Structure formats: structure tokens, C-alpha cells
Amino acid sequence: MTWTVKLYPDTLKVNGASLSFIGRPDGQQQKYVFYCRLKSKGQQELLQHSIKPINAKMSGKLDHFLPTTNVNQFDMNRYYHHQKIQKAFIAENLTIMGPPVHLSLIDRIHMLRSRFNQYCDHLPKTLSLYATGLISGYRPTHFFDEMAGVKQLGLLHVFSISGMHVAYFLTIVDQLLAILELSRFKKAVISITLLGGYFIFSGGSPGLLRAVMMAIIAILNRLFRINLSKLDIWSLSLMLNLMILPEAMFLMGVQLSYLLALGLIVSEKLTYFKQTILLNLLTVPILLFHIYEWHFLSVAVNLIVLPLFGKVIFPLVILGVIVGMFSLWLVTPVEWLLHLFNDSLNWISGLPGLIVFGKPAFWIVLMMLILTFLLVIVSRRAVKYVALGLACLYVGTFMVIHFPLHGEVTMFDIGQGDSFLIREPFNQNITIIDTGGKVHFNSQPWQKESRDYQAKRLSINYLKSIGVSRIDNMCVSHQDADHCGDLPAFIEEMNVRRILIPLGMDKNPGFMNRISNRKQSTKLICV
């Protein structure tokens, strides 16, 4: 089948010769995920540097997302289903037709976002990442490599455009509208219209939908003097979300967005210290359920970083973006400060304190959240009993996950290659035999993709979900990429104590390069 599709450059993911994006074919309401292999460097450069939307013809076939074949691996089918996307379109041929003759308002907003992202590419590296992450909601492929500390310390909610960013945007809009002598009704209409534009400009994520809906309801509440409370506004937003996009409630970002918003409402009378502790406690069950780990220092970091972010970092980024239009030399101090801040987060995240907890059961997560909210609701005398119950629930769940009564032998379905787990009872000894990996064939420089280890989504994800953070014996049968290609991912994500290899394999430069980033405590044993 052949479809005509409008490509928005700001939503395209170009990784070497691979192209992927979410879009709608002309004349259809259903969204699909499109995958395509680019034929030439010219196509790649056109898509990467274009600002205007592009009409293209794509020939290929519809296909279902691959089902999950390993426990707790990333479920692409479920992830896209929660965004009302049921199928993928695998394109065999891409024909670029050029920009549309007439541009709609939505097209122009996407153009503005593309122009902003391309402008940020010319800014210093750290400022560029912060500007796109905080203002346009765009994350390049190397975002998490540079922002490892942000991810490990649980600060992703700061970079996920939501309430704080919408509040900043509305503050700027209100100050500009205050100059104009307009009626309250006209100001409200302009604010709501600009909020809709900001929703598209910032990527239109499901998590942002909550913040925008609450802001619009709050504007209407003030305009018509309905006297809705903050909790009423939150509840209306939740009901609207359940009607418009109910599937999104299963996404971690949306769950965190609603929980943190509710946490702010119920804890508004608490001191800043107590409120921050509560908000961190609310995020922990969700993080454990989805990513299985939590950094102990994240509470202390959030206490310091959250006010610093709102009062220093965000204004600094906006200042850097504006000043960069006139002189890149003038943004050097801003880049230096942001780089220092980011390096500090990366350094802190490297300190001991990362707890690979494992995946608690759904009902356990609900109990954790209920007990956390009870800390605020119950009387002072009852707080210590609720806190004790919550602590016992965490400790008990941790013990059950980390000290299983039975061992296991598991074979991972990793496509090409093999990988096995041998785990003794009580996690006394963990052995992995081969890691699997992807064989990379010779290709032109423009076709090379950024390194992506599938073990992070498959075997490592499973290991973390069962509370495993160390590997006692990493056995490598031979040097082929389909057997040890993902070994660097295990060295990066796990505490590998011993790597066992065949005699003479330590003389192979290709293999030794794979394990060059291993810790000094990791022993290399030839057998």
C-alpha cells in the first residue's frame, strides 16, 4: 500500500539511515508509527535540516508491534497502545514530494519548534540540551548519555514539560497582557489560545496534557467566578483525561504528573521540607514499578535542586537562549554554570546510594501510595504508626524480592545469539552465560546508528525487576558480537565481579576494547 504522509521535522527521529516518527496518513484519523530506511545521505540531510513540513509518499505494509517474549522487557505494543496507536507502518520506499502549498496554524507551530530546535543546535552543548529539554520538550538521541545524573537521581520530572513550565509560560503571558488594556474575557481567550499553541510547540506529550487542562480550567474558574478549589480543578482534569485519552493513565510520566499535582495540593500547608519529602515518597512506588530502582540521595538532591531549578536554572536557560541570538561569546558564562550544575548532578549520581529494589506487585504499589497519603491526612499521633507500616511494607517487599527461596535457570529471547541466567536461592550466586548482541555490518559513515544495546531493554531490565544488581560470574563463550556484543551494557549497568573468557581471548583487541570501561574490581579470568 502507498500512503501520503505529512512529515513534521521536529517530530522525526533520524538515527543514521533509520527514520521513525508518529503520524497520520492523509484522510485518516488513526495514528501509526512509521519506520523507514533512508536511501541516501541527501534524504537524511533534507529531513534533518528542513524547517517546513514535508509531504511524502511511503510504500510498504502495516504490521503489528512485536510481542514481548521476555518477562518485564520493554513492551512496545503496550507503550503505543496507551497512546491510541495500534500498528506500525514498515515503509520500503520513501518519496519526498516537498512542502505543502498551504500551511495551517498547526503547521506553523511545528515550523517554529523546528526553527527553535535548529537554533539550539548552534548553542553550546549543555545550554542546547537544557534549552530543548525545558522549552520545546525535544530530547536528542544523546540526551540521556549527557544527563545520566538527571535520570538516576529521579529529576526527569523537571525535564518533562508539565506544571512548572506551564506556570512559567502563563506568568510571561500575563505580564505581557497586563500592558494591554483588554477585558478579562479577551485576556482569558488569548491565554487559552496560547496554551493550546504551547501544548503543540512543547511536543504535546500526555503528561503535558494534564498541566494544560488544569491551567485552562483555572482560567475559566477565575473568569466565571465558579469558586472551584484546587482539588476540584485536579479532579476535573483527571475526568477529562479519562474521557479524552484514558490509555495514557498507564504511562509513567502521566502517573507521576497527576500524583505530584495531587501531592502539592494536599501538602500545601506543610513546610517546604516536609512537602518535598512527601512528593519524593509519592514518586518512589511509581518509579519502582516502572524502572525498578531508586537513588537514596534523590531526596536530598530534590530538596536543593527544585527551588534552584525554578529560581536559577530555568531563568538562566531562558537568558542564554535570548543572549545567544546576539552573540555566542556572551553565553559562555551561562554555559559554564549549566555545565558545572550538570557535572555536579552526574558526580552525585555516581556516589553509593543507587538501590535496585525490583518490581513490587501492583497491589503493593497501591498500598504504598495510600499509606503515603495517610501521612498527611491522619492526626499527629497516628502518623508514627502509618510511617512504621509504610517502612515495614518497603522492607518486607525488598526482602521477598531479594531473597527468593528458589533458584532459576532462564534463557533470554534476544533474537540473534543466546543468553542465559543461572540464579541460586537467596541470590547467593548470579551467573550470566553470554550477553547476546547485534552484528553490525560495514556501512557508510552517514548510515551508522548511535550505539543501542538491546540487553538494556531485555535481560538487564529483567535482572533489575527481580532485584539483581550484581553478577558474580559473566561467562563469555567466544568473541562474536552475537554472543558478547552487549557486554559493555552489563559492565555499565551492573556490578560485574568476574568475567570468564576462553584462554587467549584476552589477546583479542576487539574484545578487550568492549570491556575497556570495566571497574578495577572486576576480575578477568581466562579458563
CSV table of C-alpha atoms in Angstrom, one decimal, residues 44-383:
chain,number,residue,atom,x,y,z
A,44,GLN,CA,19.0,12.3,5.6
A,45,GLU,CA,20.3,15.9,5.4
A,46,LEU,CA,17.0,17.1,4.0
A,47,LEU,CA,15.0,15.7,6.8
A,48,GLN,CA,17.5,16.8,9.5
A,49,HIS,CA,17.7,20.4,8.2
A,50,SER,CA,14.2,21.1,7.0
A,51,ILE,CA,12.0,23.5,8.9
A,52,LYS,CA,8.8,23.3,6.9
A,53,PRO,CA,6.5,20.3,7.0
A,54,ILE,CA,7.2,17.8,4.1
A,55,ASN,CA,4.7,15.8,2.1
A,56,ALA,CA,6.0,12.3,1.3
A,57,LYS,CA,4.7,9.1,-0.3
A,58,MET,CA,5.5,6.0,1.6
A,59,SER,CA,5.1,2.5,0.2
A,60,GLY,CA,5.1,-0.5,2.5
A,61,LYS,CA,2.9,-2.6,4.7
A,62,LEU,CA,1.1,-2.4,8.1
A,63,ASP,CA,2.3,-4.7,10.8
A,64,HIS,CA,1.6,-5.4,14.5
A,65,PHE,CA,4.3,-4.5,17.0
A,66,LEU,CA,6.4,-7.4,18.1
A,67,PRO,CA,5.0,-9.1,21.2
A,68,THR,CA,7.2,-9.3,24.3
A,69,THR,CA,8.9,-12.6,24.8
A,70,ASN,CA,10.8,-11.9,28.0
A,71,VAL,CA,9.4,-11.1,31.4
A,72,ASN,CA,9.5,-7.3,32.2
A,73,GLN,CA,11.1,-6.3,29.0
A,74,PHE,CA,10.1,-3.0,27.4
A,75,ASP,CA,6.6,-3.6,25.9
A,76,MET,CA,6.4,-1.6,22.7
A,77,ASN,CA,2.9,-2.8,21.9
A,78,ARG,CA,1.5,-1.7,25.3
A,79,TYR,CA,3.5,1.6,25.2
A,80,TYR,CA,2.0,2.7,21.9
A,81,HIS,CA,-1.4,1.3,22.7
A,82,HIS,CA,-1.5,3.7,25.6
A,83,GLN,CA,-1.2,6.5,23.0
A,84,LYS,CA,-4.0,5.1,20.9
A,85,ILE,CA,-1.6,3.7,18.3
A,86,GLN,CA,-2.3,0.1,17.3
A,87,LYS,CA,0.0,-0.7,14.4
A,88,ALA,CA,3.3,0.2,12.7
A,89,PHE,CA,3.8,1.0,9.0
A,90,ILE,CA,7.0,-0.5,7.7
A,91,ALA,CA,8.0,1.6,4.6
A,92,GLU,CA,10.1,0.0,1.9
A,93,ASN,CA,10.2,3.2,-0.2
A,94,LEU,CA,10.1,6.9,0.7
A,95,THR,CA,9.5,9.6,-2.0
A,96,ILE,CA,9.8,13.2,-0.8
A,97,MET,CA,7.3,15.5,-2.6
A,98,GLY,CA,8.2,18.8,-0.9
A,99,PRO,CA,6.4,21.2,1.5
A,100,PRO,CA,2.6,21.7,1.3
A,101,VAL,CA,1.3,24.6,-0.7
A,102,HIS,CA,-0.9,26.0,2.2
A,103,LEU,CA,0.3,25.9,5.8
A,104,SER,CA,-2.2,25.6,8.6
A,105,LEU,CA,-1.7,27.1,12.1
A,106,ILE,CA,-0.5,23.7,13.4
A,107,ASP,CA,2.0,23.5,10.6
A,108,ARG,CA,3.4,27.0,11.5
A,109,ILE,CA,3.7,26.0,15.2
A,110,HIS,CA,5.7,22.9,14.2
A,111,MET,CA,7.8,25.1,12.0
A,112,LEU,CA,8.5,27.4,14.9
A,113,ARG,CA,9.5,24.4,17.0
A,114,SER,CA,11.8,23.1,14.3
A,115,ARG,CA,13.4,26.5,13.9
A,116,PHE,CA,13.9,26.8,17.7
A,117,ASN,CA,15.5,23.3,17.9
A,118,GLN,CA,17.8,24.0,15.0
A,119,TYR,CA,18.8,27.3,16.6
A,120,CYS,CA,19.6,25.5,19.8
A,121,ASP,CA,21.9,23.1,17.9
A,122,HIS,CA,24.3,26.1,17.4
A,123,LEU,CA,24.4,26.9,21.1
A,124,PRO,CA,27.0,25.4,23.4
A,125,LYS,CA,26.3,21.7,24.2
A,126,THR,CA,24.9,21.9,27.8
A,127,LEU,CA,22.8,25.0,27.1
A,128,SER,CA,21.4,23.4,23.9
A,129,LEU,CA,20.3,20.3,25.8
A,130,TYR,CA,18.7,22.3,28.6
A,131,ALA,CA,17.0,24.7,26.2
A,132,THR,CA,15.4,22.0,24.1
A,133,GLY,CA,14.5,19.8,27.1
A,134,LEU,CA,13.0,22.6,29.1
A,135,ILE,CA,11.4,24.8,26.4
A,136,SER,CA,10.5,22.7,23.4
A,137,GLY,CA,10.4,19.3,25.0
A,138,TYR,CA,12.8,17.8,22.4
A,139,ARG,CA,15.3,15.2,23.5
A,140,PRO,CA,18.1,14.3,21.1
A,141,THR,CA,19.4,10.7,21.0
A,142,HIS,CA,22.4,11.6,23.2
A,143,PHE,CA,20.2,13.3,25.8
A,144,PHE,CA,20.4,10.6,28.5
A,145,ASP,CA,24.1,10.0,27.9
A,146,GLU,CA,24.8,13.6,28.8
A,147,MET,CA,22.1,13.7,31.5
A,148,ALA,CA,22.9,10.4,33.3
A,149,GLY,CA,22.7,12.2,36.7
A,150,VAL,CA,19.3,13.7,36.0
A,151,LYS,CA,17.9,10.2,35.2
A,152,GLN,CA,19.5,8.3,38.2
A,153,LEU,CA,18.6,11.0,40.7
A,154,GLY,CA,14.9,11.0,39.7
A,155,LEU,CA,14.9,14.5,38.3
A,156,LEU,CA,13.3,13.6,34.9
A,157,HIS,CA,10.1,15.2,36.1
A,158,VAL,CA,11.8,18.5,36.0
A,159,PHE,CA,12.7,18.0,32.3
A,160,SER,CA,9.3,16.6,31.5
A,161,ILE,CA,7.4,19.7,30.5
A,162,SER,CA,4.4,20.0,32.8
A,163,GLY,CA,3.1,22.2,35.7
A,164,MET,CA,6.2,24.3,36.4
A,165,HIS,CA,6.8,25.1,32.7
A,166,VAL,CA,3.2,25.9,32.1
A,167,ALA,CA,3.2,28.2,35.2
A,168,TYR,CA,6.3,30.0,33.8
A,169,PHE,CA,4.6,30.3,30.4
A,170,LEU,CA,1.4,31.8,31.9
A,171,THR,CA,3.4,34.2,34.0
A,172,ILE,CA,5.1,35.6,31.0
A,173,VAL,CA,1.8,35.8,29.1
A,174,ASP,CA,0.0,37.5,32.0
A,175,GLN,CA,2.8,40.1,32.3
A,176,LEU,CA,2.6,40.9,28.5
A,177,LEU,CA,-1.2,41.1,28.6
A,178,ALA,CA,-1.1,43.4,31.6
A,179,ILE,CA,0.4,46.0,29.3
A,180,LEU,CA,-2.6,45.9,27.0
A,181,GLU,CA,-5.9,47.3,28.2
A,182,LEU,CA,-8.1,44.3,27.5
A,183,SER,CA,-11.2,42.9,29.2
A,184,ARG,CA,-10.9,39.9,31.4
A,185,PHE,CA,-12.7,37.8,28.8
A,186,LYS,CA,-10.3,38.7,26.0
A,187,LYS,CA,-7.3,38.0,28.2
A,188,ALA,CA,-8.7,34.6,29.1
A,189,VAL,CA,-9.4,33.8,25.4
A,190,ILE,CA,-5.8,34.8,24.4
A,191,SER,CA,-4.3,32.9,27.3
A,192,ILE,CA,-6.3,29.7,26.5
A,193,THR,CA,-5.4,30.0,22.8
A,194,LEU,CA,-1.7,30.5,23.6
A,195,LEU,CA,-1.8,27.5,25.9
A,196,GLY,CA,-3.1,25.3,23.0
A,197,GLY,CA,-0.2,26.6,20.9
A,198,TYR,CA,2.3,25.9,23.7
A,199,PHE,CA,0.9,22.4,24.0
A,200,ILE,CA,1.8,21.7,20.4
A,201,PHE,CA,5.1,23.6,20.5
A,202,SER,CA,6.3,21.6,23.5
A,203,GLY,CA,5.7,18.2,21.9
A,204,GLY,CA,2.1,17.5,23.0
A,205,SER,CA,3.0,14.8,25.5
A,206,PRO,CA,0.3,13.1,27.5
A,207,GLY,CA,1.9,14.4,30.7
A,208,LEU,CA,1.7,18.0,29.5
A,209,LEU,CA,-2.0,17.5,28.7
A,210,ARG,CA,-2.7,17.4,32.5
A,211,ALA,CA,-0.9,20.7,33.2
A,212,VAL,CA,-2.6,22.4,30.2
A,213,MET,CA,-6.1,21.2,31.2
A,214,MET,CA,-5.7,22.3,34.8
A,215,ALA,CA,-4.4,25.7,33.6
A,216,ILE,CA,-7.4,26.2,31.3
A,217,ILE,CA,-9.9,25.1,34.0
A,218,ALA,CA,-8.2,27.5,36.4
A,219,ILE,CA,-8.5,30.4,33.9
A,220,LEU,CA,-12.2,29.6,33.3
A,221,ASN,CA,-12.7,29.3,37.1
A,222,ARG,CA,-11.4,32.8,37.6
A,223,LEU,CA,-13.2,34.2,34.6
A,224,PHE,CA,-16.7,33.0,35.6
A,225,ARG,CA,-16.1,33.0,39.4
A,226,ILE,CA,-17.1,29.4,39.8
A,227,ASN,CA,-15.1,29.1,43.1
A,228,LEU,CA,-13.6,25.7,42.3
A,229,SER,CA,-11.0,24.5,44.7
A,230,LYS,CA,-7.6,23.2,43.6
A,231,LEU,CA,-8.7,19.7,44.3
A,232,ASP,CA,-11.9,20.3,42.1
A,233,ILE,CA,-9.7,21.5,39.3
A,234,TRP,CA,-7.4,18.5,39.6
A,235,SER,CA,-10.4,16.1,39.7
A,236,LEU,CA,-12.0,17.7,36.6
A,237,SER,CA,-8.7,17.5,34.7
A,238,LEU,CA,-8.5,13.8,35.6
A,239,MET,CA,-12.0,13.1,34.4
A,240,LEU,CA,-11.4,14.9,31.2
A,241,ASN,CA,-8.2,13.0,30.7
A,242,LEU,CA,-10.0,9.7,31.3
A,243,MET,CA,-12.6,10.7,28.6
A,244,ILE,CA,-10.1,12.0,26.0
A,245,LEU,CA,-7.1,9.7,26.4
A,246,PRO,CA,-7.8,7.0,29.1
A,247,GLU,CA,-4.9,4.8,27.9
A,248,ALA,CA,-2.4,7.5,28.8
A,249,MET,CA,-3.0,6.9,32.6
A,250,PHE,CA,-0.8,3.8,32.3
A,251,LEU,CA,2.2,5.8,31.3
A,252,MET,CA,4.7,6.5,34.0
A,253,GLY,CA,5.0,10.2,33.1
A,254,VAL,CA,1.2,10.8,33.3
A,255,GLN,CA,1.0,8.9,36.6
A,256,LEU,CA,3.8,11.0,38.1
A,257,SER,CA,2.3,14.2,36.8
A,258,TYR,CA,-1.1,13.6,38.4
A,259,LEU,CA,0.4,12.2,41.7
A,260,LEU,CA,2.8,15.1,42.1
A,261,ALA,CA,0.0,17.6,41.4
A,262,LEU,CA,-2.3,16.0,44.0
A,263,GLY,CA,0.6,15.8,46.4
A,264,LEU,CA,1.2,19.6,46.0
A,265,ILE,CA,-2.5,20.2,46.7
A,266,VAL,CA,-2.8,18.0,49.9
A,267,SER,CA,0.5,19.2,51.3
A,268,GLU,CA,0.2,23.0,50.6
A,269,LYS,CA,0.0,23.7,54.4
A,270,LEU,CA,3.2,21.8,55.2
A,271,THR,CA,6.7,23.3,55.4
A,272,TYR,CA,8.8,23.1,52.2
A,273,PHE,CA,11.0,20.4,53.8
A,274,LYS,CA,8.0,18.1,54.7
A,275,GLN,CA,6.3,18.8,51.3
A,276,THR,CA,9.4,17.8,49.4
A,277,ILE,CA,9.8,14.6,51.4
A,278,LEU,CA,6.1,13.7,50.7
A,279,LEU,CA,6.5,14.4,47.0
A,280,ASN,CA,9.6,12.1,46.9
A,281,LEU,CA,7.8,9.4,48.8
A,282,LEU,CA,4.9,9.6,46.2
A,283,THR,CA,7.3,9.1,43.3
A,284,VAL,CA,9.1,6.1,44.7
A,285,PRO,CA,6.3,3.4,44.2
A,286,ILE,CA,5.8,4.6,40.6
A,287,LEU,CA,9.5,4.6,39.8
A,288,LEU,CA,9.9,1.1,41.4
A,289,PHE,CA,7.0,-0.3,39.4
A,290,HIS,CA,8.3,1.0,36.1
A,291,ILE,CA,12.1,1.2,36.3
A,292,TYR,CA,12.8,-0.9,39.4
A,293,GLU,CA,15.5,1.3,41.0
A,294,TRP,CA,15.8,4.5,43.1
A,295,HIS,CA,18.7,6.6,44.3
A,296,PHE,CA,18.8,7.2,48.1
A,297,LEU,CA,20.3,10.6,47.6
A,298,SER,CA,17.4,11.8,45.3
A,299,VAL,CA,15.5,13.1,48.3
A,300,ALA,CA,18.4,15.4,49.4
A,301,VAL,CA,19.1,16.4,45.8
A,302,ASN,CA,15.4,17.3,45.2
A,303,LEU,CA,15.4,19.5,48.4
A,304,ILE,CA,18.2,21.6,46.9
A,305,VAL,CA,17.6,21.3,43.2
A,306,LEU,CA,13.8,22.1,42.9
A,307,PRO,CA,14.0,25.6,44.2
A,308,LEU,CA,17.3,26.1,42.4
A,309,PHE,CA,15.8,25.0,39.2
A,310,GLY,CA,12.8,27.3,39.4
A,311,LYS,CA,14.7,30.4,40.5
A,312,VAL,CA,18.1,30.0,38.9
A,313,ILE,CA,18.4,27.3,36.2
A,314,PHE,CA,15.2,27.9,34.2
A,315,PRO,CA,15.7,31.7,34.1
A,316,LEU,CA,19.4,31.1,33.2
A,317,VAL,CA,18.4,28.9,30.3
A,318,ILE,CA,15.9,31.5,29.0
A,319,LEU,CA,18.6,34.2,29.4
A,320,GLY,CA,21.1,32.0,27.5
A,321,VAL,CA,18.7,31.4,24.6
A,322,ILE,CA,17.9,35.1,24.3
A,323,VAL,CA,21.5,36.3,24.6
A,324,GLY,CA,22.7,33.6,22.1
A,325,MET,CA,20.7,35.3,19.4
A,326,PHE,CA,23.1,38.2,19.5
A,327,SER,CA,26.4,36.7,20.5
A,328,LEU,CA,27.6,33.1,21.3
A,329,TRP,CA,30.5,34.6,23.2
A,330,LEU,CA,28.2,36.2,25.7
A,331,VAL,CA,26.5,32.9,26.6
A,332,THR,CA,29.9,31.4,27.8
A,333,PRO,CA,29.2,32.2,31.5
A,334,VAL,CA,25.7,30.6,31.2
A,335,GLU,CA,27.2,27.5,29.6
A,336,TRP,CA,29.9,27.3,32.3
A,337,LEU,CA,27.3,27.5,35.1
A,338,LEU,CA,25.0,24.9,33.5
A,339,HIS,CA,27.9,22.6,32.8
A,340,LEU,CA,29.0,22.9,36.4
A,341,PHE,CA,25.4,22.1,37.6
A,342,ASN,CA,25.1,19.1,35.3
A,343,ASP,CA,28.5,17.7,36.2
A,344,SER,CA,27.6,18.1,39.9
A,345,LEU,CA,24.4,16.0,39.3
A,346,ASN,CA,26.4,13.4,37.4
A,347,TRP,CA,29.0,13.2,40.2
A,348,ILE,CA,26.3,12.9,42.9
A,349,SER,CA,24.6,10.1,40.9
A,350,GLY,CA,27.9,8.2,40.9
A,351,LEU,CA,28.0,8.1,44.7
A,352,PRO,CA,26.8,5.0,46.5
A,353,GLY,CA,23.1,5.0,47.1
A,354,LEU,CA,21.5,3.5,43.9
A,355,ILE,CA,19.1,0.8,45.2
A,356,VAL,CA,18.0,-1.8,42.6
A,357,PHE,CA,14.8,-2.6,44.5
A,358,GLY,CA,13.0,-4.8,42.0
A,359,LYS,CA,9.4,-4.6,40.8
A,360,PRO,CA,6.7,-4.6,43.5
A,361,ALA,CA,3.3,-6.1,42.8
A,362,PHE,CA,0.6,-3.7,41.7
A,363,TRP,CA,-1.4,-4.0,44.9
A,364,ILE,CA,1.8,-3.4,46.9
A,365,VAL,CA,2.3,-0.1,44.9
A,366,LEU,CA,-1.3,0.9,45.7
A,367,MET,CA,-0.7,0.2,49.4
A,368,MET,CA,2.5,2.3,49.4
A,369,LEU,CA,0.6,5.2,47.8
A,370,ILE,CA,-2.3,5.0,50.2
A,371,LEU,CA,-0.1,4.9,53.3
A,372,THR,CA,2.0,7.8,51.9
A,373,PHE,CA,-1.1,10.0,51.6
A,374,LEU,CA,-2.3,8.9,55.0
A,375,LEU,CA,0.9,10.5,56.4
A,376,VAL,CA,-0.7,13.9,55.6
A,377,ILE,CA,-4.3,13.1,56.4
A,378,VAL,CA,-4.2,11.3,59.8
A,379,SER,CA,-3.6,13.0,63.1
A,380,ARG,CA,-0.2,13.6,64.5
A,381,ARG,CA,-0.5,10.8,67.0
A,382,ALA,CA,-1.3,8.3,64.2
A,383,VAL,CA,1.5,9.4,61.9
